[in-house]
Tab-separated table of C-alpha atoms in Angstrom:
chain	number	residue	atom	x	y	z
A	577	MET	CA	35.695	-62.421	14.771
A	578	ASN	CA	33.623	-60.540	17.386
A	579	THR	CA	32.030	-62.222	20.424
A	580	PHE	CA	28.549	-62.245	18.829
A	581	SER	CA	29.805	-63.944	15.651
A	582	LYS	CA	31.866	-66.470	17.598
A	583	THR	CA	28.905	-67.394	19.807
A	584	ILE	CA	26.587	-67.801	16.819
A	585	VAL	CA	29.077	-69.972	14.921
A	586	ASN	CA	29.770	-72.181	17.970
A	587	TRP	CA	26.019	-72.661	18.424
A	588	TYR	CA	25.690	-73.553	14.735
A	589	LYS	CA	28.427	-76.179	14.878
A	590	GLU	CA	26.424	-77.986	17.553
A	591	TYR	CA	22.849	-77.507	16.329
A	592	LYS	CA	22.942	-76.900	12.571
A	593	ARG	CA	20.413	-78.570	10.321
A	594	GLU	CA	21.764	-81.184	7.921
A	595	LEU	CA	20.448	-80.058	4.538
A	596	PRO	CA	21.351	-81.447	1.082
A	597	TRP	CA	22.307	-78.092	-0.438
A	598	ARG	CA	24.825	-77.542	2.369
A	599	GLU	CA	26.771	-80.584	1.232
A	600	SER	CA	27.712	-78.825	-2.004
A	601	SER	CA	29.463	-75.665	-3.139
A	602	ASP	CA	27.757	-75.894	-6.549
A	603	PRO	CA	26.269	-72.400	-7.101
A	604	TYR	CA	23.427	-73.864	-9.186
A	605	LEU	CA	22.199	-76.125	-6.366
A	606	ILE	CA	22.585	-73.310	-3.827
A	607	TRP	CA	20.646	-70.971	-6.127
A	608	ILE	CA	17.769	-73.442	-6.484
A	609	SER	CA	17.607	-73.960	-2.709
A	610	GLU	CA	17.642	-70.230	-1.983
A	611	ILE	CA	14.864	-69.472	-4.470
A	612	ILE	CA	12.726	-72.280	-3.033
A	613	LEU	CA	13.326	-71.012	0.507
A	614	GLN	CA	12.472	-67.394	-0.324
A	615	GLN	CA	8.807	-67.933	0.569
A	616	THR	CA	8.869	-71.508	1.842
A	617	ARG	CA	9.824	-73.147	5.128
A	618	VAL	CA	12.710	-75.627	5.034
A	619	ALA	CA	10.477	-78.526	6.090
A	620	GLN	CA	8.152	-77.887	3.150
A	621	GLY	CA	10.850	-77.069	0.595
A	622	TYR	CA	13.137	-80.026	1.322
A	623	ASP	CA	11.363	-82.643	-0.831
A	624	TYR	CA	10.624	-80.109	-3.564
A	625	PHE	CA	14.339	-79.328	-3.810
A	626	LEU	CA	15.267	-83.001	-4.162
A	627	ARG	CA	12.664	-83.610	-6.888
A	628	PHE	CA	13.540	-80.416	-8.743
A	629	VAL	CA	17.303	-81.003	-8.920
A	630	GLU	CA	16.834	-84.665	-9.789
A	631	ARG	CA	14.911	-83.598	-12.898
A	632	PHE	CA	16.956	-80.421	-13.555
A	633	PRO	CA	20.454	-81.221	-12.233
A	634	ASP	CA	22.240	-78.298	-13.879
A	635	VAL	CA	21.764	-74.946	-15.579
A	636	GLN	CA	21.540	-76.349	-19.099
A	637	THR	CA	18.944	-78.976	-18.232
A	638	LEU	CA	16.741	-76.302	-16.679
A	639	ALA	CA	17.279	-73.908	-19.586
A	640	ASP	CA	16.339	-76.588	-22.137
A	641	ALA	CA	13.118	-77.601	-20.357
A	642	GLU	CA	9.650	-76.452	-21.374
A	643	GLU	CA	8.125	-73.898	-19.006
A	644	ASP	CA	5.043	-76.047	-18.414
A	645	GLU	CA	7.259	-78.839	-17.066
A	646	VAL	CA	9.198	-76.451	-14.810
A	647	MET	CA	5.896	-75.154	-13.446
A	648	LYS	CA	4.670	-78.710	-12.846
A	649	PHE	CA	7.735	-79.498	-10.722
A	650	TRP	CA	7.128	-76.255	-8.818
A	651	GLN	CA	3.441	-77.016	-8.253
A	652	GLY	CA	2.442	-76.648	-4.612
A	653	LEU	CA	5.247	-74.280	-3.642
A	654	GLY	CA	3.270	-71.163	-4.537
A	655	TYR	CA	4.691	-67.771	-5.577
A	656	TYR	CA	5.008	-69.145	-9.101
A	657	SER	CA	6.874	-66.115	-10.437
A	658	ARG	CA	9.888	-67.681	-8.698
A	659	ALA	CA	9.757	-70.653	-11.074
A	660	ARG	CA	9.308	-68.447	-14.143
A	661	ASN	CA	12.244	-66.283	-13.055
A	662	LEU	CA	14.401	-69.370	-12.439
A	663	HIS	CA	13.678	-70.644	-15.914
A	664	ALA	CA	14.375	-67.257	-17.540
A	665	ALA	CA	17.610	-66.832	-15.568
A	666	ALA	CA	18.811	-70.316	-16.555
A	667	LYS	CA	18.216	-69.464	-20.213
A	668	SER	CA	20.340	-66.320	-19.821
A	669	MET	CA	23.427	-68.136	-18.489
A	670	ASN	CA	24.543	-69.993	-21.642
A	671	GLY	CA	25.100	-73.110	-19.558
A	672	VAL	CA	27.512	-71.512	-17.065
A	673	PHE	CA	26.543	-70.095	-13.668
A	674	PRO	CA	28.011	-66.591	-13.146
A	675	LYS	CA	30.984	-66.237	-10.793
A	676	THR	CA	30.859	-62.626	-9.600
A	677	TYR	CA	28.472	-60.860	-7.226
A	678	PRO	CA	27.285	-58.261	-9.786
A	679	GLU	CA	26.581	-60.997	-12.342
A	680	VAL	CA	24.687	-63.122	-9.820
A	681	LEU	CA	22.720	-60.077	-8.632
A	682	ALA	CA	21.766	-59.336	-12.264
A	683	LEU	CA	19.985	-62.697	-12.634
A	684	LYS	CA	16.227	-62.429	-12.929
A	685	GLY	CA	14.555	-62.990	-9.575
A	686	VAL	CA	17.771	-62.582	-7.567
A	687	GLY	CA	17.966	-59.789	-4.998
A	688	GLU	CA	20.720	-58.679	-2.652
A	689	TYR	CA	19.989	-61.354	-0.049
A	690	THR	CA	19.985	-64.239	-2.545
A	691	ALA	CA	23.113	-62.946	-4.316
A	692	ALA	CA	24.919	-62.676	-0.964
A	693	ALA	CA	23.852	-66.188	0.002
A	694	ILE	CA	24.988	-67.729	-3.299
A	695	CYS	CA	28.299	-65.889	-3.398
A	696	SER	CA	29.173	-66.614	0.227
A	697	PHE	CA	28.080	-70.277	0.207
A	698	ALA	CA	29.469	-71.182	-3.229
A	699	TYR	CA	32.453	-68.863	-3.582
A	700	ASP	CA	33.187	-67.906	0.062
A	701	MET	CA	32.876	-64.215	-0.802
A	702	PRO	CA	32.422	-61.797	2.163
A	703	TYR	CA	28.809	-60.750	1.567
A	704	ALA	CA	26.448	-60.688	4.563
A	705	VAL	CA	22.963	-62.136	4.161
A	706	VAL	CA	20.023	-60.122	5.473
A	707	ASP	CA	16.765	-62.085	5.580
A	708	GLY	CA	13.886	-62.203	8.064
A	709	ASN	CA	15.900	-64.344	10.466
A	710	VAL	CA	18.842	-61.933	10.409
A	711	TYR	CA	16.589	-58.890	10.917
A	712	ARG	CA	15.045	-60.579	13.948
A	713	VAL	CA	18.300	-61.713	15.563
A	714	LEU	CA	20.090	-58.375	15.116
A	715	SER	CA	17.068	-56.306	16.097
A	716	ARG	CA	16.641	-58.217	19.356
A	717	TYR	CA	20.304	-58.628	20.226
A	718	LEU	CA	21.084	-54.953	19.651
A	719	GLY	CA	17.707	-53.638	20.822
A	720	ILE	CA	16.926	-51.747	17.600
A	721	ASP	CA	13.335	-50.586	17.034
A	722	THR	CA	13.895	-48.958	13.632
A	723	PRO	CA	11.265	-50.561	11.339
A	724	ILE	CA	12.865	-53.270	9.238
A	725	ASP	CA	10.616	-52.458	6.258
A	726	SER	CA	11.645	-48.783	6.142
A	727	THR	CA	14.391	-47.403	3.918
A	728	GLN	CA	16.332	-46.312	6.977
A	729	GLY	CA	15.917	-49.733	8.587
A	730	LYS	CA	17.066	-51.645	5.522
A	731	LYS	CA	20.229	-49.522	5.278
A	732	LEU	CA	20.913	-49.790	8.994
A	733	PHE	CA	20.525	-53.566	9.211
A	734	ALA	CA	22.538	-54.110	6.026
A	735	ALA	CA	25.388	-52.127	7.574
A	736	LEU	CA	25.110	-53.989	10.893
A	737	ALA	CA	25.015	-57.389	9.175
A	738	ASP	CA	28.156	-56.457	7.246
A	739	GLU	CA	29.844	-55.291	10.462
A	740	MET	CA	29.027	-58.547	12.275
A	741	LEU	CA	30.132	-60.767	9.366
A	742	ASP	CA	33.022	-63.134	10.006
A	743	ARG	CA	35.114	-62.388	6.936
A	744	SER	CA	37.408	-65.329	7.542
A	745	ASP	CA	34.505	-67.758	6.999
A	746	PRO	CA	31.465	-65.900	5.629
A	747	ALA	CA	29.696	-69.060	4.461
A	748	THR	CA	29.609	-70.626	7.933
A	749	TYR	CA	28.650	-67.364	9.654
A	750	ASN	CA	25.796	-66.637	7.223
A	751	GLN	CA	24.407	-70.147	7.619
A	752	ALA	CA	24.822	-69.853	11.389
A	753	ILE	CA	22.872	-66.631	11.870
A	754	MET	CA	20.046	-67.823	9.611
A	755	ASP	CA	19.730	-71.147	11.466
A	756	PHE	CA	19.949	-69.316	14.784
A	757	GLY	CA	16.993	-67.144	13.784
A	758	ALA	CA	15.013	-70.096	12.423
A	759	MET	CA	15.617	-72.457	15.357
A	760	GLN	CA	16.615	-70.468	18.445
A	761	CYS	CA	15.545	-66.822	18.087
A	762	THR	CA	12.155	-67.724	16.622
A	763	PRO	CA	9.379	-65.211	15.827
A	764	MET	CA	7.065	-66.548	18.542
A	765	SER	CA	8.119	-67.851	21.967
A	766	PRO	CA	11.908	-67.955	21.437
A	767	ASN	CA	13.819	-70.159	23.862
A	768	CYS	CA	15.554	-67.274	25.634
A	769	LEU	CA	16.314	-69.217	28.804
A	770	PHE	CA	18.705	-71.529	26.975
A	771	CYS	CA	20.055	-68.994	24.485
A	772	PRO	CA	23.862	-68.621	24.338
A	773	LEU	CA	23.359	-64.848	24.051
A	774	VAL	CA	21.180	-64.661	27.171
A	775	ASP	CA	23.651	-62.446	29.074
A	776	SER	CA	24.149	-59.903	26.280
A	777	CYS	CA	20.780	-59.660	24.454
A	778	SER	CA	19.399	-56.130	24.716
A	779	ALA	CA	15.781	-57.100	24.003
A	780	LEU	CA	15.802	-59.744	26.726
A	781	SER	CA	17.264	-57.409	29.341
A	782	LYS	CA	14.660	-54.735	28.521
A	783	GLY	CA	11.698	-57.080	28.146
A	784	LEU	CA	11.240	-56.238	24.441
A	785	VAL	CA	11.659	-59.662	22.819
A	786	ALA	CA	7.994	-59.870	21.738
A	787	GLN	CA	8.035	-56.297	20.344
A	788	LEU	CA	11.094	-56.698	18.109
A	789	PRO	CA	11.647	-56.481	15.217
A	790	VAL	CA	9.311	-53.624	14.299
A	791	LYS	CA	7.403	-53.378	11.008
A	792	GLN	CA	5.724	-50.140	9.961
A	793	HIS	CA	3.450	-51.481	7.247
A	794	LYS	CA	0.857	-54.200	7.451
A	795	THR	CA	0.111	-56.139	4.301
A	796	LYS	CA	-3.231	-55.101	2.838
A	797	THR	CA	-5.277	-58.037	1.594
A	798	THR	CA	-8.176	-58.118	-0.859
A	799	ASN	CA	-10.921	-60.719	-1.209
A	800	ARG	CA	-11.645	-62.427	-4.531
A	801	TYR	CA	-14.471	-64.790	-5.436
A	802	PHE	CA	-13.763	-67.663	-7.835
A	803	ASN	CA	-16.371	-70.029	-9.263
A	804	TYR	CA	-14.767	-73.028	-10.936
A	805	ILE	CA	-16.622	-75.309	-13.343
A	806	HIS	CA	-15.406	-78.908	-13.524
A	807	VAL	CA	-16.847	-80.335	-16.731
A	808	ARG	CA	-17.325	-84.076	-17.172
A	809	THR	CA	-18.046	-85.026	-20.758
A	810	GLY	CA	-17.433	-88.735	-21.085
A	811	GLU	CA	-13.774	-89.336	-20.295
A	812	TYR	CA	-12.910	-85.707	-21.046
A	813	THR	CA	-12.804	-82.421	-19.174
A	814	TYR	CA	-11.859	-78.819	-19.998
A	815	ILE	CA	-9.058	-76.586	-18.760
A	816	GLN	CA	-7.502	-73.230	-19.574
A	817	LYS	CA	-4.112	-71.592	-18.981
A	818	ARG	CA	-4.066	-68.390	-16.926
A	819	THR	CA	-2.428	-65.480	-18.726
A	820	GLY	CA	-1.788	-61.795	-18.076
A	821	LYS	CA	-0.331	-60.195	-14.976
A	822	ASP	CA	-2.413	-61.883	-12.311
A	823	ILE	CA	-1.908	-64.640	-9.771
A	824	TRP	CA	-0.939	-68.096	-11.023
A	825	THR	CA	0.194	-66.894	-14.461
A	826	ASN	CA	0.760	-69.807	-16.868
A	827	LEU	CA	-0.834	-72.340	-14.545
A	828	PHE	CA	-3.838	-74.346	-15.708
A	829	GLU	CA	-7.306	-74.411	-14.158
A	830	PHE	CA	-10.904	-75.376	-14.819
A	831	PRO	CA	-13.166	-72.847	-16.567
A	832	LEU	CA	-13.566	-69.952	-14.159
A	833	ILE	CA	-16.078	-67.178	-13.594
A	834	GLU	CA	-14.896	-64.580	-11.089
A	835	THR	CA	-17.538	-62.465	-9.347
A	836	THR	CA	-17.109	-59.260	-7.380
A	837	THR	CA	-18.847	-60.660	-4.283
A	838	ALA	CA	-19.848	-64.000	-2.833
A	839	ILE	CA	-22.723	-65.452	-4.835
A	840	SER	CA	-25.332	-68.127	-4.135
A	841	GLU	CA	-25.671	-71.243	-6.257
A	842	GLU	CA	-28.982	-70.034	-7.713
A	843	ALA	CA	-27.522	-66.647	-8.627
A	844	PHE	CA	-24.458	-68.248	-10.209
A	845	LEU	CA	-26.484	-70.605	-12.387
A	846	ALA	CA	-28.497	-67.605	-13.625
A	847	LEU	CA	-25.428	-65.591	-14.657
A	848	PRO	CA	-25.323	-64.760	-18.393
A	849	GLU	CA	-21.588	-65.629	-18.387
A	850	PHE	CA	-22.415	-69.124	-17.144
A	851	ARG	CA	-25.281	-69.680	-19.591
A	852	ALA	CA	-23.131	-68.496	-22.487
A	853	LEU	CA	-20.754	-71.420	-21.985
A	854	PHE	CA	-23.307	-73.950	-23.256
A	855	ALA	CA	-24.300	-74.917	-26.763
A	856	LYS	CA	-27.909	-74.161	-27.704
A	857	ASP	CA	-29.465	-77.614	-27.289
A	858	ASP	CA	-27.403	-78.915	-24.350
A	859	ARG	CA	-29.140	-79.896	-21.144
A	860	PRO	CA	-26.337	-79.990	-18.592
A	861	VAL	CA	-26.576	-81.676	-15.193
A	862	VAL	CA	-25.114	-79.215	-12.697
A	863	ARG	CA	-24.334	-79.711	-9.021
A	864	SER	CA	-22.413	-77.798	-6.394
A	865	VAL	CA	-19.487	-79.918	-5.179
A	866	CYS	CA	-18.013	-77.633	-2.520
A	867	ARG	CA	-18.536	-74.010	-1.525
A	868	ASP	CA	-16.729	-71.198	0.242
A	869	VAL	CA	-13.320	-72.838	0.135
A	870	LYS	CA	-10.950	-70.277	1.671
A	871	HIS	CA	-7.464	-70.057	0.130
A	872	VAL	CA	-5.079	-67.481	1.621
A	873	LEU	CA	-2.303	-65.891	-0.442
A	874	SER	CA	0.126	-63.159	0.622
A	875	HIS	CA	-2.012	-60.256	-0.574
A	876	ARG	CA	-5.323	-61.932	-1.393
A	877	VAL	CA	-7.885	-64.244	0.104
A	878	ILE	CA	-9.641	-66.435	-2.459
A	879	TYR	CA	-13.131	-67.728	-1.721
A	880	ALA	CA	-13.850	-70.518	-4.181
A	881	ASN	CA	-16.897	-72.510	-5.224
A	882	PHE	CA	-16.577	-75.639	-7.338
A	883	TYR	CA	-19.397	-76.826	-9.597
A	884	GLU	CA	-19.575	-80.046	-11.563
A	885	VAL	CA	-21.211	-79.991	-14.990
A	886	VAL	CA	-22.014	-83.280	-16.749
A	887	LEU	CA	-22.505	-83.197	-20.534
A	888	PRO	CA	-22.668	-85.784	-23.333
A	889	GLU	CA	-19.272	-86.544	-24.877
A	890	SER	CA	-20.524	-85.139	-28.179
A	891	SER	CA	-21.362	-81.768	-26.605
A	892	LEU	CA	-20.152	-78.570	-28.297
A	893	SER	CA	-20.282	-76.597	-25.061
A	894	PHE	CA	-17.093	-75.053	-23.599
A	895	SER	CA	-15.593	-74.930	-27.088
A	896	ALA	CA	-13.285	-72.048	-26.115
A	897	TYR	CA	-11.437	-74.250	-23.630
A	898	GLN	CA	-8.767	-76.945	-23.974
A	899	ARG	CA	-10.266	-80.433	-24.017
A	900	ILE	CA	-8.210	-83.157	-22.320
A	901	LYS	CA	-8.783	-86.594	-20.853
A	902	SER	CA	-9.571	-86.436	-17.140
A	903	THR	CA	-6.793	-88.960	-16.525
A	904	GLU	CA	-4.292	-86.432	-17.954
A	905	LEU	CA	-5.095	-83.692	-15.415
A	906	GLU	CA	-2.080	-84.590	-13.267
A	907	GLN	CA	0.236	-83.735	-16.168
A	908	TYR	CA	-0.669	-80.043	-15.956
A	909	ALA	CA	0.661	-77.558	-13.411
A	910	VAL	CA	-2.204	-76.117	-11.373
A	911	SER	CA	-2.534	-73.971	-8.269
A	912	ARG	CA	-2.602	-75.584	-4.832
A	913	LEU	CA	-6.295	-74.677	-4.612
A	914	VAL	CA	-7.228	-76.522	-7.810
A	915	HIS	CA	-4.909	-79.409	-6.996
A	916	ALA	CA	-6.631	-79.931	-3.640
A	917	TYR	CA	-9.976	-80.199	-5.443
A	918	ILE	CA	-8.571	-82.640	-8.010
A	919	GLU	CA	-7.092	-84.861	-5.301
A	920	LYS	CA	-10.341	-85.022	-3.343
A	921	TYR	CA	-13.049	-85.055	-6.017
A	922	VAL	CA	-11.674	-86.099	-9.402
C-alpha cells in the first residue's frame, strides 16, 4: 500500500461515517444504496434507503412489485429513471444478484463506478471507484488539470485510481477515498489546514485548490413553462400519468398545459387548449393559487403556475383524465414540484 492510500485509510478509520449499507456485504443492499447516492447526498438519501429496503428487502421482492409502487417509494429523490432502471434490473436477475464484475456492469442503470463499488464492497474485488469525490481528491493531490469530463481525463483518472488502489483491502480503500472527498477534500472551502495530506498535496503547494478539478463543459439548461390545473369536483380531482421520453416519465400529475414562454393569468384562461377541457354548459370557478414557482432540474428550469378549478361533482369536464378521490392523491407517485403543491394547498 502506497503512502497516499495508507494515509487515506488511516483517516477513514478515525472519521468514517456510520451508514447502514456499510454494515452489510449484501450486494443487493449495496446496489440500492449506490443507485440512491448517484445523484443524492448521503444526508438526503439515508431515510429513503431505510424505507426502500424495508419495503423491498431483496431482489425478488423488488422484481415482484408494481412499478407505480416502486416509483412512490422513490418519490422525492428525483432522477426517476434510476428507479425504473432498478426495477428492470431486479426483474432480469431471476431472484439472484450477479456475482461477477461483467454481470454486475451489464445490469440496467449500472455504470463502471457503480459496478466497481458493488464488487469491491460486496465481494472484495480489486476494482477502483471513480466518482466526483475521487476525481477531486486525485486531481488536487496530484495537481492534474486535465478536464475530468474529457475522454482523455476519464482514462487518465481511471488509470490513476487503479494505481492508487489498495488491492489487499479494496473495499476499505474505496470507501475511504470517497468519504475523504465528501468530508475533508470538499468542493468548496476544503479544510486544508488540518488535512493529513497537507505536506504532499500538489494543489495546496501551488495554490490551485480552488481551480481543481477542471471541467471543460458547462451544463446547458433550458427553461420550460408549466401550467397545472388542480380540479376540485366534489370530493374528486383529476390526474394523468406522464408518458414518453420526457422528464418524470410514469409519474402522475394534475392536468397540464405547457407553454413556450411565461404567460399571464388572463392569457392562460383565454387559451383554446384550456377552454377545450370543459364541457359545453359548465361554468367553472377558476383562481390562481400560486405563480412562477421555480423548480431547478439538472438540465432544465421549470417555471410553474398552479390554478384551481372548481366544478360540480356531476361535471363532464376533464373527461380525458383519471378521476380519483382527493384523499387518494398521496397514493400516487408525483414529482417533487407537484408534491410540494399538494402538501401546502390540498
